[in-house]
Amino acid sequence: MNALSEYLTVLALALLLTGPALVGLRHERRIDRQMKAAQAAQAARPAPSASRTQKSSSRSTVPSTATWYADGRRSKKLVSS
């Protein structure tokens, strides 16, 4: 009887330790299947026509804060030297 309880204890611990890894593996395989299906569907879709090219945005571009700061630092260096 002790051997059976020890066997069940070892089996329970093994399932407790490997359970999350097996669930994660199953989840990743499902995502891989979904990605392959999406890629196949995208490959089967006809290519967009040449008349529908991407147009540039009509909004003017504003430099980022980092660019503005770097430009200000450069101009100060030029003036001080």
PDB file of N, CA and C in Angstrom, residues 12-67:
ATOM      1  N   ALA A  12       1.553  12.755  -9.035  1.00  0.00           N
ATOM      2  CA  ALA A  12       0.910  14.044  -8.790  1.00  0.00           C
ATOM      3  C   ALA A  12       1.923  15.186  -8.865  1.00  0.00           C
ATOM      4  N   LEU A  13       3.112  14.990  -8.285  1.00  0.00           N
ATOM      5  CA  LEU A  13       4.144  16.021  -8.345  1.00  0.00           C
ATOM      6  C   LEU A  13       4.628  16.242  -9.770  1.00  0.00           C
ATOM      7  N   ALA A  14       4.759  15.157 -10.533  1.00  0.00           N
ATOM      8  CA  ALA A  14       5.190  15.290 -11.927  1.00  0.00           C
ATOM      9  C   ALA A  14       4.159  16.064 -12.738  1.00  0.00           C
ATOM     10  N   LEU A  15       2.886  15.775 -12.535  1.00  0.00           N
ATOM     11  CA  LEU A  15       1.834  16.520 -13.230  1.00  0.00           C
ATOM     12  C   LEU A  15       1.787  17.972 -12.788  1.00  0.00           C
ATOM     13  N   LEU A  16       2.028  18.216 -11.517  1.00  0.00           N
ATOM     14  CA  LEU A  16       2.028  19.581 -10.999  1.00  0.00           C
ATOM     15  C   LEU A  16       3.161  20.407 -11.612  1.00  0.00           C
ATOM     16  N   LEU A  17       4.312  19.781 -11.816  1.00  0.00           N
ATOM     17  CA  LEU A  17       5.459  20.488 -12.368  1.00  0.00           C
ATOM     18  C   LEU A  17       5.398  20.628 -13.891  1.00  0.00           C
ATOM     19  N   THR A  18       4.912  19.604 -14.573  1.00  0.00           N
ATOM     20  CA  THR A  18       4.892  19.649 -16.038  1.00  0.00           C
ATOM     21  C   THR A  18       3.582  20.198 -16.601  1.00  0.00           C
ATOM     22  N   GLY A  19       2.551  20.293 -15.786  1.00  0.00           N
ATOM     23  CA  GLY A  19       1.251  20.765 -16.254  1.00  0.00           C
ATOM     24  C   GLY A  19       1.290  22.136 -16.913  1.00  0.00           C
ATOM     25  N   PRO A  20       1.843  23.166 -16.261  1.00  0.00           N
ATOM     26  CA  PRO A  20       1.887  24.499 -16.887  1.00  0.00           C
ATOM     27  C   PRO A  20       2.680  24.518 -18.196  1.00  0.00           C
ATOM     28  N   ALA A  21       3.751  23.751 -18.262  1.00  0.00           N
ATOM     29  CA  ALA A  21       4.544  23.702 -19.491  1.00  0.00           C
ATOM     30  C   ALA A  21       3.743  23.060 -20.619  1.00  0.00           C
ATOM     31  N   LEU A  22       3.000  22.007 -20.314  1.00  0.00           N
ATOM     32  CA  LEU A  22       2.196  21.342 -21.337  1.00  0.00           C
ATOM     33  C   LEU A  22       1.046  22.237 -21.810  1.00  0.00           C
ATOM     34  N   VAL A  23       0.440  22.970 -20.890  1.00  0.00           N
ATOM     35  CA  VAL A  23      -0.628  23.903 -21.273  1.00  0.00           C
ATOM     36  C   VAL A  23      -0.055  25.004 -22.159  1.00  0.00           C
ATOM     37  N   GLY A  24       1.104  25.536 -21.817  1.00  0.00           N
ATOM     38  CA  GLY A  24       1.741  26.570 -22.637  1.00  0.00           C
ATOM     39  C   GLY A  24       2.119  26.051 -24.007  1.00  0.00           C
ATOM     40  N   LEU A  25       2.603  24.829 -24.074  1.00  0.00           N
ATOM     41  CA  LEU A  25       2.955  24.225 -25.363  1.00  0.00           C
ATOM     42  C   LEU A  25       1.722  24.073 -26.243  1.00  0.00           C
ATOM     43  N   ARG A  26       0.618  23.629 -25.651  1.00  0.00           N
ATOM     44  CA  ARG A  26      -0.623  23.488 -26.411  1.00  0.00           C
ATOM     45  C   ARG A  26      -1.102  24.844 -26.921  1.00  0.00           C
ATOM     46  N   HIS A  27      -0.983  25.870 -26.082  1.00  0.00           N
ATOM     47  CA  HIS A  27      -1.382  27.229 -26.469  1.00  0.00           C
ATOM     48  C   HIS A  27      -0.528  27.742 -27.627  1.00  0.00           C
ATOM     49  N   GLU A  28       0.781  27.529 -27.572  1.00  0.00           N
ATOM     50  CA  GLU A  28       1.672  27.982 -28.639  1.00  0.00           C
ATOM     51  C   GLU A  28       1.411  27.244 -29.944  1.00  0.00           C
ATOM     52  N   ARG A  29       1.114  25.963 -29.868  1.00  0.00           N
ATOM     53  CA  ARG A  29       0.812  25.204 -31.093  1.00  0.00           C
ATOM     54  C   ARG A  29      -0.479  25.687 -31.729  1.00  0.00           C
ATOM     55  N   ARG A  30      -1.465  26.064 -30.898  1.00  0.00           N
ATOM     56  CA  ARG A  30      -2.718  26.592 -31.437  1.00  0.00           C
ATOM     57  C   ARG A  30      -2.464  27.918 -32.133  1.00  0.00           C
ATOM     58  N   ILE A  31      -1.634  28.772 -31.543  1.00  0.00           N
ATOM     59  CA  ILE A  31      -1.299  30.054 -32.156  1.00  0.00           C
ATOM     60  C   ILE A  31      -0.551  29.833 -33.468  1.00  0.00           C
ATOM     61  N   ASP A  32       0.372  28.868 -33.489  1.00  0.00           N
ATOM     62  CA  ASP A  32       1.101  28.563 -34.718  1.00  0.00           C
ATOM     63  C   ASP A  32       0.143  28.121 -35.832  1.00  0.00           C
ATOM     64  N   ARG A  33      -0.840  27.285 -35.487  1.00  0.00           N
ATOM     65  CA  ARG A  33      -1.818  26.856 -36.494  1.00  0.00           C
ATOM     66  C   ARG A  33      -2.628  28.041 -37.010  1.00  0.00           C
ATOM     67  N   GLN A  34      -3.005  28.956 -36.119  1.00  0.00           N
ATOM     68  CA  GLN A  34      -3.770  30.135 -36.535  1.00  0.00           C
ATOM     69  C   GLN A  34      -2.930  31.031 -37.442  1.00  0.00           C
ATOM     70  N   MET A  35      -1.642  31.182 -37.121  1.00  0.00           N
ATOM     71  CA  MET A  35      -0.770  32.022 -37.947  1.00  0.00           C
ATOM     72  C   MET A  35      -0.578  31.417 -39.326  1.00  0.00           C
ATOM     73  N   LYS A  36      -0.400  30.096 -39.393  1.00  0.00           N
ATOM     74  CA  LYS A  36      -0.251  29.438 -40.691  1.00  0.00           C
ATOM     75  C   LYS A  36      -1.517  29.588 -41.522  1.00  0.00           C
ATOM     76  N   ALA A  37      -2.675  29.475 -40.885  1.00  0.00           N
ATOM     77  CA  ALA A  37      -3.943  29.626 -41.605  1.00  0.00           C
ATOM     78  C   ALA A  37      -4.093  31.057 -42.114  1.00  0.00           C
ATOM     79  N   ALA A  38      -3.693  32.031 -41.306  1.00  0.00           N
ATOM     80  CA  ALA A  38      -3.790  33.427 -41.724  1.00  0.00           C
ATOM     81  C   ALA A  38      -2.830  33.725 -42.866  1.00  0.00           C
ATOM     82  N   GLN A  39      -1.625  33.159 -42.827  1.00  0.00           N
ATOM     83  CA  GLN A  39      -0.668  33.359 -43.911  1.00  0.00           C
ATOM     84  C   GLN A  39      -1.154  32.716 -45.196  1.00  0.00           C
ATOM     85  N   ALA A  40      -1.767  31.543 -45.085  1.00  0.00           N
ATOM     86  CA  ALA A  40      -2.302  30.886 -46.271  1.00  0.00           C
ATOM     87  C   ALA A  40      -3.450  31.691 -46.864  1.00  0.00           C
ATOM     88  N   ALA A  41      -4.294  32.252 -46.001  1.00  0.00           N
ATOM     89  CA  ALA A  41      -5.408  33.066 -46.486  1.00  0.00           C
ATOM     90  C   ALA A  41      -4.899  34.344 -47.133  1.00  0.00           C
ATOM     91  N   GLN A  42      -3.843  34.926 -46.582  1.00  0.00           N
ATOM     92  CA  GLN A  42      -3.279  36.154 -47.154  1.00  0.00           C
ATOM     93  C   GLN A  42      -2.592  35.857 -48.485  1.00  0.00           C
ATOM     94  N   ALA A  43      -1.957  34.713 -48.595  1.00  0.00           N
ATOM     95  CA  ALA A  43      -1.294  34.345 -49.845  1.00  0.00           C
ATOM     96  C   ALA A  43      -2.330  34.062 -50.935  1.00  0.00           C
ATOM     97  N   ALA A  44      -3.490  33.555 -50.550  1.00  0.00           N
ATOM     98  CA  ALA A  44      -4.535  33.255 -51.519  1.00  0.00           C
ATOM     99  C   ALA A  44      -5.258  34.514 -51.989  1.00  0.00           C
ATOM    100  N   ARG A  45      -5.183  35.576 -51.198  1.00  0.00           N
ATOM    101  CA  ARG A  45      -5.845  36.832 -51.551  1.00  0.00           C
ATOM    102  C   ARG A  45      -5.101  37.479 -52.716  1.00  0.00           C
ATOM    103  N   PRO A  46      -5.820  38.041 -53.697  1.00  0.00           N
ATOM    104  CA  PRO A  46      -5.135  38.672 -54.840  1.00  0.00           C
ATOM    105  C   PRO A  46      -4.360  39.914 -54.405  1.00  0.00           C
ATOM    106  N   ALA A  47      -3.299  40.207 -55.138  1.00  0.00           N
ATOM    107  CA  ALA A  47      -2.458  41.364 -54.836  1.00  0.00           C
ATOM    108  C   ALA A  47      -3.236  42.644 -55.127  1.00  0.00           C
ATOM    109  N   PRO A  48      -2.996  43.728 -54.373  1.00  0.00           N
ATOM    110  CA  PRO A  48      -3.693  44.983 -54.626  1.00  0.00           C
ATOM    111  C   PRO A  48      -3.283  45.559 -55.976  1.00  0.00           C
ATOM    112  N   SER A  49      -4.210  46.230 -56.620  1.00  0.00           N
ATOM    113  CA  SER A  49      -3.926  46.787 -57.945  1.00  0.00           C
ATOM    114  C   SER A  49      -2.996  47.986 -57.844  1.00  0.00           C
ATOM    115  N   ALA A  50      -2.357  48.318 -58.953  1.00  0.00           N
ATOM    116  CA  ALA A  50      -1.382  49.410 -58.966  1.00  0.00           C
ATOM    117  C   ALA A  50      -2.059  50.760 -58.800  1.00  0.00           C
ATOM    118  N   SER A  51      -3.344  50.860 -59.100  1.00  0.00           N
ATOM    119  CA  SER A  51      -4.029  52.150 -58.987  1.00  0.00           C
ATOM    120  C   SER A  51      -4.277  52.535 -57.537  1.00  0.00           C
ATOM    121  N   ARG A  52      -4.223  51.560 -56.631  1.00  0.00           N
ATOM    122  CA  ARG A  52      -4.460  51.862 -55.230  1.00  0.00           C
ATOM    123  C   ARG A  52      -3.132  51.946 -54.488  1.00  0.00           C
ATOM    124  N   THR A  53      -2.295  52.904 -54.819  1.00  0.00           N
ATOM    125  CA  THR A  53      -1.025  53.064 -54.133  1.00  0.00           C
ATOM    126  C   THR A  53      -1.235  53.850 -52.857  1.00  0.00           C
ATOM    127  N   GLN A  54      -0.344  53.685 -51.944  1.00  0.00           N
ATOM    128  CA  GLN A  54      -0.452  54.389 -50.682  1.00  0.00           C
ATOM    129  C   GLN A  54      -0.106  55.850 -50.878  1.00  0.00           C
ATOM    130  N   LYS A  55      -0.946  56.695 -50.345  1.00  0.00           N
ATOM    131  CA  LYS A  55      -0.724  58.133 -50.480  1.00  0.00           C
ATOM    132  C   LYS A  55      -0.121  58.684 -49.194  1.00  0.00           C
ATOM    133  N   SER A  56       0.626  59.735 -49.359  1.00  0.00           N
ATOM    134  CA  SER A  56       1.253  60.371 -48.221  1.00  0.00           C
ATOM    135  C   SER A  56       0.200  61.104 -47.405  1.00  0.00           C
ATOM    136  N   SER A  57       0.453  61.234 -46.152  1.00  0.00           N
ATOM    137  CA  SER A  57      -0.473  61.945 -45.276  1.00  0.00           C
ATOM    138  C   SER A  57      -0.451  63.432 -45.601  1.00  0.00           C
ATOM    139  N   SER A  58      -1.588  64.068 -45.467  1.00  0.00           N
ATOM    140  CA  SER A  58      -1.664  65.502 -45.751  1.00  0.00           C
ATOM    141  C   SER A  58      -1.193  66.339 -44.568  1.00  0.00           C
ATOM    142  N   ARG A  59      -1.058  65.699 -43.409  1.00  0.00           N
ATOM    143  CA  ARG A  59      -0.601  66.437 -42.231  1.00  0.00           C
ATOM    144  C   ARG A  59       0.889  66.728 -42.337  1.00  0.00           C
ATOM    145  N   SER A  60       1.271  67.902 -41.850  1.00  0.00           N
ATOM    146  CA  SER A  60       2.697  68.217 -41.834  1.00  0.00           C
ATOM    147  C   SER A  60       3.357  67.445 -40.703  1.00  0.00           C
ATOM    148  N   THR A  61       4.596  67.102 -40.905  1.00  0.00           N
ATOM    149  CA  THR A  61       5.294  66.346 -39.877  1.00  0.00           C
ATOM    150  C   THR A  61       5.926  67.297 -38.876  1.00  0.00           C
ATOM    151  N   VAL A  62       5.858  66.916 -37.633  1.00  0.00           N
ATOM    152  CA  VAL A  62       6.417  67.712 -36.545  1.00  0.00           C
ATOM    153  C   VAL A  62       7.541  66.893 -35.946  1.00  0.00           C
ATOM    154  N   PRO A  63       8.726  67.480 -35.774  1.00  0.00           N
ATOM    155  CA  PRO A  63       9.813  66.688 -35.205  1.00  0.00           C
ATOM    156  C   PRO A  63       9.499  66.282 -33.770  1.00  0.00           C
ATOM    157  N   SER A  64      10.044  65.171 -33.375  1.00  0.00           N
ATOM    158  CA  SER A  64       9.813  64.697 -32.015  1.00  0.00           C
ATOM    159  C   SER A  64      10.553  65.583 -31.024  1.00  0.00           C
ATOM    160  N   THR A  65      10.215  65.401 -29.764  1.00  0.00           N
ATOM    161  CA  THR A  65      10.858  66.188 -28.710  1.00  0.00           C
ATOM    162  C   THR A  65      12.357  65.922 -28.680  1.00  0.00           C
ATOM    163  N   ALA A  66      12.757  64.677 -28.904  1.00  0.00           N
ATOM    164  CA  ALA A  66      14.185  64.343 -28.877  1.00  0.00           C
ATOM    165  C   ALA A  66      14.926  65.064 -29.999  1.00  0.00           C
ATOM    166  N   THR A  67      14.320  65.141 -31.188  1.00  0.00           N
ATOM    167  CA  THR A  67      14.953  65.834 -32.306  1.00  0.00           C
ATOM    168  C   THR A  67      15.066  67.322 -32.002  1.00  0.00           C
TER     169      THR A  67
END
